[in-house]
Amino acid sequence: MRTHYCGSVTESLIDDTVTLCGWVDRRRDHGGVIFLDMRDREGIVQVVFDPDTEEAFALADKVRSEYVLKITGRVRARDGATVNPAMATGKIEVLGKALELLSSAATPPFPLDAHHSVGEDVRLKYRYMDLRRPDMQKNLMMRARITSSVRRYLDEHGFLDIETPILTRATPEGARDYLVPSRTHAGSFFALPQSPQLFKQLLMVSGFDRYYQIARCFRDEDLRADRQPEFTQIDIETSFLEELDIMSLTEGMVRTLFKEQLDVELGEFSQMSWHEAMERYGSDKPDLRIPLELVSIDDLMASVDFKVFSGPAQDEAGRVAALKVSGGASLSRKEIDDYTKYVSIYGAKGLAWIKVNQLSAGVEGLQSPILKFMPDAVVEQLMTRLGAVDGDIIFFGADKRSVVNEALGALRLRVAEDLGLVQAGWAPLWVVDFPMFEDDGKGGLTPLHHPFTAPNCDVDALRADPAAALSRAYDMVLNGTEVGGGSIRIHQQDMQQAVFDILGIDAEESIEKFGFLLDALKYGAPPHGGLAFGLDRLVMLMVGGQSIRDVIAFPKTQSAACVMTDAPGQVAEQQLRDLSIRLRQSAVSAPESQ
Ligand code: ASP
C-alpha cells in the first residue's frame, strides 16, 4: 500500500512522489492550507494540502485525530523559517496530492502526545491506544531489538533455543504457583512454571550442552513496580562450565547488548561477595552509582552507656552501623522525621543522627540528641573513622544485623535520590558467595536461591553446618537492580538429597515432587549450571523506564488483573463442572475479589 514509513521520509527523497499510510497525529488549518501530521511506528511527517488539489483538500478538511489515511504526495524542502529541528523529518514536508480514508476514528479516550499525563488505569484499559504513543512504540521496538541481539549472541555461542512446557508441575522459586485444573484428571492441577529450572537441568542430562529460551514465567506474588505475575526471562543453562566461564559468557552477552543497542561500553564487571555487599551497602544488589557506604562501629559502641547501641554491638546477631551523608547537615527536622518513618518500614525502631556543623569546635560543633550518651573520645574516634567533615549528617542503625542492613540500605537509596547523589552512568557487578540458606523465621532453613543450587563444599560439610555453607550462585546487578542470577547446580543425587533433608523435605515429599529429577540424576548427569536474566527489568533499565509495565505490551495491574480484557473472568457453570470444581460460596458472591 505504501512506499515509505512516515518517519522515514528524508531529504534524500526531495522531489520524489511517496505514498504513506498512517494515523493523523494532529490536524491544523492555516488559512486555506491544511497541515496533517501523519504518524506511524517510525515517526511523524508533515503533509500539506492546498485547495489546488480540490478533492484531497476537501477530505483533508474533514479528517480528525487518529483517522487512518493513505496519502500520496511529493516531498519538498521546507522554507528556512518553517524548518523544525525538533522533528527528525523537520527539514521536509509532503505536498499531498491524493488522500484515501482507510478508517475513521472515534475521539481518543486520552490525548496521545507526551505532554499529557494520563492515569495508568485508563492507559491499561485502552492499551492499544496507549501503545500508539511514541514512547511506548520506542520501548517495545527496543525490546524487540534487545531479544534479537540476545538471540544472535547466544546462537553464535552454540546455544540451542528449546521450548519447555507451560503446563507443568511446581518449580520452587519461592513464590505461589498459578494453578490450572485438569479436566482429564479430575481434582488434579498443573502449575504454570515459576521458571523452566527443572526442565533446563533435564536438557543438560539429555546432553544438549547449551540451552536458552526467552521464557515466560508465572509467579503469584504481591506485585511491586518491578514485578508482574507473568514475566519473561532469558533463561540459560550449560554443561561442563564452571561459574567463572558462565559469568564471562553471559557478561559478554550483556556487554554486547549495551554496545549494540546503546553504544555504551560497560567494561569488565567487578565482583563482590554477598557478605561485603551486605556490610557496605546493606543490600545484595548494591547500587554502586551512589557514593555512600555503611560503616560498622560495633567495636566503638560496645561499651557506651546507651543500651540502644551497646546491646546490638555486643550481640553476635546484632550490628551497629553508621551512614555518613555529605551535605546532609542541612536536612530539616521534618525531613529527618520522614526518614525515621521510612526506616521503620524495615523494622528499625528509630533513627539516631549526628549533624557535623563545625568539626574544629569538637563535640560543641556537633548537634545530636544522642551525644550525651557517648564519651567524647568515642565521638572523636567515630568522626575519624567516618572521615566526617563540616556539613555531613551521620545516621545510625542499631538492631539485629538484618534490620540494620535493610533499614540503612534502603535509607542510603532514598537519601541519595532525594539529595541528587546518584551518579549518572552504568554500574554493573557480580555478587557471589551467597549463603546456601537463610533463616525461614520458623526455626528452619530456606534456600537463598532455589534448592537445586550447588554448595561450594562436600555433602559431609554441608550436613555438618548448613547455615555456614556458601553456594556456587552468582547474581548480576546493574544500577541497584538484580538483572540476572543463577548458579552451578547439584548434579549428584546424594547432594540433592542432603539439601532436601536440610530443608525438611522428607523422602516421600521429595519423591512426590521431584522424583523425576532425582531419577534423572542417577542416569549420568553432567556438571552443569546456568542463569536467567529478567528481560523486562533489563529492557526497563535500557530504555530508562520507571516500571516494567512500560516495556510490556499488555501488562497486568497492581492487583494482577487485565482491565482491558477484564481477566481474570468468571466462567460458565458447565466449564466448572467439566473441571469437577465447585466454588465456595464466598467466591461466588464476591467475584470482584478474584
Ligand atoms: N531459575 C532461576 C530463577 O528463575 C535462575 C537460574 O538459577 O537459572 O531465578
mmCIF file of N, CA, C and O in Angstrom, residues 298-336:
data_model
loop_
_atom_site.group_PDB
_atom_site.id
_atom_site.type_symbol
_atom_site.label_atom_id
_atom_site.label_comp_id
_atom_site.label_asym_id
_atom_site.label_seq_id
_atom_site.Cartn_x
_atom_site.Cartn_y
_atom_site.Cartn_z
ATOM 1 N N ASP A 298 30.538 -1.361 65.660
ATOM 2 C CA ASP A 298 30.232 -2.180 66.841
ATOM 3 C C ASP A 298 31.310 -2.032 67.914
ATOM 4 O O ASP A 298 31.003 -1.877 69.099
ATOM 5 N N ASP A 299 32.578 -2.071 67.491
ATOM 6 C CA ASP A 299 33.667 -2.007 68.467
ATOM 7 C C ASP A 299 33.635 -0.695 69.253
ATOM 8 O O ASP A 299 33.866 -0.667 70.454
ATOM 9 N N LEU A 300 33.290 0.404 68.577
ATOM 10 C CA LEU A 300 33.264 1.704 69.266
ATOM 11 C C LEU A 300 32.087 1.805 70.234
ATOM 12 O O LEU A 300 32.165 2.481 71.257
ATOM 13 N N MET A 301 30.995 1.132 69.895
ATOM 14 C CA MET A 301 29.765 1.330 70.660
ATOM 15 C C MET A 301 29.527 0.265 71.736
ATOM 16 O O MET A 301 28.596 0.390 72.521
ATOM 17 N N ALA A 302 30.404 -0.762 71.766
ATOM 18 C CA ALA A 302 30.161 -1.891 72.672
ATOM 19 C C ALA A 302 30.120 -1.441 74.132
ATOM 20 O O ALA A 302 29.390 -2.016 74.943
ATOM 21 N N SER A 303 30.864 -0.397 74.486
ATOM 22 C CA SER A 303 30.926 -0.043 75.912
ATOM 23 C C SER A 303 30.276 1.307 76.236
ATOM 24 O O SER A 303 30.433 1.806 77.349
ATOM 25 N N VAL A 304 29.561 1.897 75.272
ATOM 26 C CA VAL A 304 28.928 3.186 75.621
ATOM 27 C C VAL A 304 27.751 2.954 76.555
ATOM 28 O O VAL A 304 27.180 1.858 76.605
ATOM 29 N N ASP A 305 27.381 4.013 77.249
ATOM 30 C CA ASP A 305 26.329 3.902 78.240
ATOM 31 C C ASP A 305 24.966 4.155 77.586
ATOM 32 O O ASP A 305 24.190 4.980 78.036
ATOM 33 N N PHE A 306 24.715 3.482 76.505
ATOM 34 C CA PHE A 306 23.500 3.717 75.717
ATOM 35 C C PHE A 306 23.089 2.358 75.179
ATOM 36 O O PHE A 306 23.617 1.874 74.181
ATOM 37 N N LYS A 307 22.149 1.754 75.911
ATOM 38 C CA LYS A 307 21.772 0.360 75.628
ATOM 39 C C LYS A 307 21.362 0.116 74.173
ATOM 40 O O LYS A 307 21.606 -0.939 73.608
ATOM 41 N N VAL A 308 20.703 1.152 73.609
ATOM 42 C CA VAL A 308 20.210 1.005 72.237
ATOM 43 C C VAL A 308 21.372 0.665 71.285
ATOM 44 O O VAL A 308 21.206 -0.058 70.301
ATOM 45 N N PHE A 309 22.567 1.211 71.621
ATOM 46 C CA PHE A 309 23.738 0.924 70.785
ATOM 47 C C PHE A 309 24.567 -0.230 71.345
ATOM 48 O O PHE A 309 25.001 -1.113 70.604
ATOM 49 N N SER A 310 24.802 -0.212 72.678
ATOM 50 C CA SER A 310 25.725 -1.212 73.226
ATOM 51 C C SER A 310 25.123 -2.622 73.145
ATOM 52 O O SER A 310 25.854 -3.589 72.961
ATOM 53 N N GLY A 311 23.804 -2.721 73.250
ATOM 54 C CA GLY A 311 23.151 -4.043 73.179
ATOM 55 C C GLY A 311 23.484 -4.752 71.878
ATOM 56 O O GLY A 311 24.175 -5.785 71.865
ATOM 57 N N PRO A 312 23.041 -4.191 70.747
ATOM 58 C CA PRO A 312 23.349 -4.839 69.459
ATOM 59 C C PRO A 312 24.851 -4.940 69.196
ATOM 60 O O PRO A 312 25.306 -5.887 68.557
ATOM 61 N N ALA A 313 25.639 -3.968 69.717
ATOM 62 C CA ALA A 313 27.080 -4.001 69.459
ATOM 63 C C ALA A 313 27.726 -5.218 70.107
ATOM 64 O O ALA A 313 28.697 -5.765 69.609
ATOM 65 N N GLN A 314 27.152 -5.631 71.248
ATOM 66 C CA GLN A 314 27.732 -6.782 71.956
ATOM 67 C C GLN A 314 27.133 -8.107 71.494
ATOM 68 O O GLN A 314 27.634 -9.168 71.836
ATOM 69 N N ASP A 315 26.057 -8.022 70.733
ATOM 70 C CA ASP A 315 25.332 -9.230 70.327
ATOM 71 C C ASP A 315 25.884 -9.761 68.997
ATOM 72 O O ASP A 315 26.003 -9.014 68.034
ATOM 73 N N GLU A 316 26.202 -11.055 68.998
ATOM 74 C CA GLU A 316 26.700 -11.700 67.759
ATOM 75 C C GLU A 316 25.784 -11.444 66.566
ATOM 76 O O GLU A 316 26.228 -11.201 65.446
ATOM 77 N N ALA A 317 24.472 -11.497 66.834
ATOM 78 C CA ALA A 317 23.496 -11.372 65.746
ATOM 79 C C ALA A 317 23.110 -9.915 65.478
ATOM 80 O O ALA A 317 22.274 -9.630 64.627
ATOM 81 N N GLY A 318 23.732 -8.985 66.221
ATOM 82 C CA GLY A 318 23.373 -7.577 66.062
ATOM 83 C C GLY A 318 24.395 -6.817 65.245
ATOM 84 O O GLY A 318 25.450 -7.346 64.881
ATOM 85 N N ARG A 319 24.069 -5.573 64.974
ATOM 86 C CA ARG A 319 25.017 -4.738 64.249
ATOM 87 C C ARG A 319 24.738 -3.277 64.594
ATOM 88 O O ARG A 319 23.570 -2.884 64.725
ATOM 89 N N VAL A 320 25.815 -2.503 64.742
ATOM 90 C CA VAL A 320 25.663 -1.051 64.818
ATOM 91 C C VAL A 320 26.460 -0.480 63.656
ATOM 92 O O VAL A 320 27.642 -0.778 63.488
ATOM 93 N N ALA A 321 25.784 0.302 62.819
ATOM 94 C CA ALA A 321 26.460 0.835 61.635
ATOM 95 C C ALA A 321 26.100 2.298 61.449
ATOM 96 O O ALA A 321 25.069 2.772 61.937
ATOM 97 N N ALA A 322 26.980 3.011 60.759
ATOM 98 C CA ALA A 322 26.771 4.434 60.501
ATOM 99 C C ALA A 322 26.728 4.669 59.004
ATOM 100 O O ALA A 322 27.392 3.972 58.234
ATOM 101 N N LEU A 323 25.939 5.657 58.608
ATOM 102 C CA LEU A 323 25.857 6.048 57.204
ATOM 103 C C LEU A 323 26.080 7.552 57.146
ATOM 104 O O LEU A 323 25.251 8.336 57.623
ATOM 105 N N LYS A 324 27.219 7.936 56.598
ATOM 106 C CA LYS A 324 27.540 9.368 56.527
ATOM 107 C C LYS A 324 27.054 9.932 55.196
ATOM 108 O O LYS A 324 27.336 9.373 54.143
ATOM 109 N N VAL A 325 26.329 11.052 55.280
ATOM 110 C CA VAL A 325 25.803 11.658 54.056
ATOM 111 C C VAL A 325 26.364 13.077 53.924
ATOM 112 O O VAL A 325 26.049 13.954 54.745
ATOM 113 N N SER A 326 27.176 13.299 52.891
ATOM 114 C CA SER A 326 27.757 14.631 52.708
ATOM 115 C C SER A 326 26.645 15.633 52.425
ATOM 116 O O SER A 326 25.730 15.346 51.657
ATOM 117 N N GLY A 327 26.745 16.778 53.033
ATOM 118 C CA GLY A 327 25.763 17.840 52.779
ATOM 119 C C GLY A 327 24.463 17.642 53.537
ATOM 120 O O GLY A 327 23.557 18.476 53.469
ATOM 121 N N GLY A 328 24.372 16.549 54.312
ATOM 122 C CA GLY A 328 23.095 16.241 54.972
ATOM 123 C C GLY A 328 22.812 17.066 56.217
ATOM 124 O O GLY A 328 21.699 17.025 56.752
ATOM 125 N N ALA A 329 23.805 17.859 56.676
ATOM 126 C CA ALA A 329 23.570 18.651 57.901
ATOM 127 C C ALA A 329 22.464 19.675 57.694
ATOM 128 O O ALA A 329 21.895 20.192 58.652
ATOM 129 N N SER A 330 22.167 19.956 56.438
ATOM 130 C CA SER A 330 21.113 20.958 56.192
ATOM 131 C C SER A 330 19.715 20.340 56.180
ATOM 132 O O SER A 330 18.730 21.047 55.975
ATOM 133 N N LEU A 331 19.619 19.040 56.416
ATOM 134 C CA LEU A 331 18.278 18.421 56.446
ATOM 135 C C LEU A 331 17.477 19.003 57.610
ATOM 136 O O LEU A 331 18.018 19.230 58.700
ATOM 137 N N SER A 332 16.191 19.230 57.374
ATOM 138 C CA SER A 332 15.353 19.814 58.424
ATOM 139 C C SER A 332 14.878 18.700 59.366
ATOM 140 O O SER A 332 14.970 17.512 59.050
ATOM 141 N N ARG A 333 14.352 19.144 60.500
ATOM 142 C CA ARG A 333 13.800 18.206 61.475
ATOM 143 C C ARG A 333 12.721 17.329 60.810
ATOM 144 O O ARG A 333 12.667 16.122 60.986
ATOM 145 N N LYS A 334 11.916 17.993 60.007
ATOM 146 C CA LYS A 334 10.803 17.303 59.345
ATOM 147 C C LYS A 334 11.333 16.233 58.380
ATOM 148 O O LYS A 334 10.818 15.120 58.303
ATOM 149 N N GLU A 335 12.408 16.607 57.653
ATOM 150 C CA GLU A 335 12.971 15.622 56.711
ATOM 151 C C GLU A 335 13.545 14.420 57.471
ATOM 152 O O GLU A 335 13.353 13.266 57.064
ATOM 153 N N ILE A 336 14.202 14.712 58.599
ATOM 154 C CA ILE A 336 14.756 13.602 59.393
ATOM 155 C C ILE A 336 13.615 12.736 59.947
ATOM 156 O O ILE A 336 13.687 11.510 59.944
#
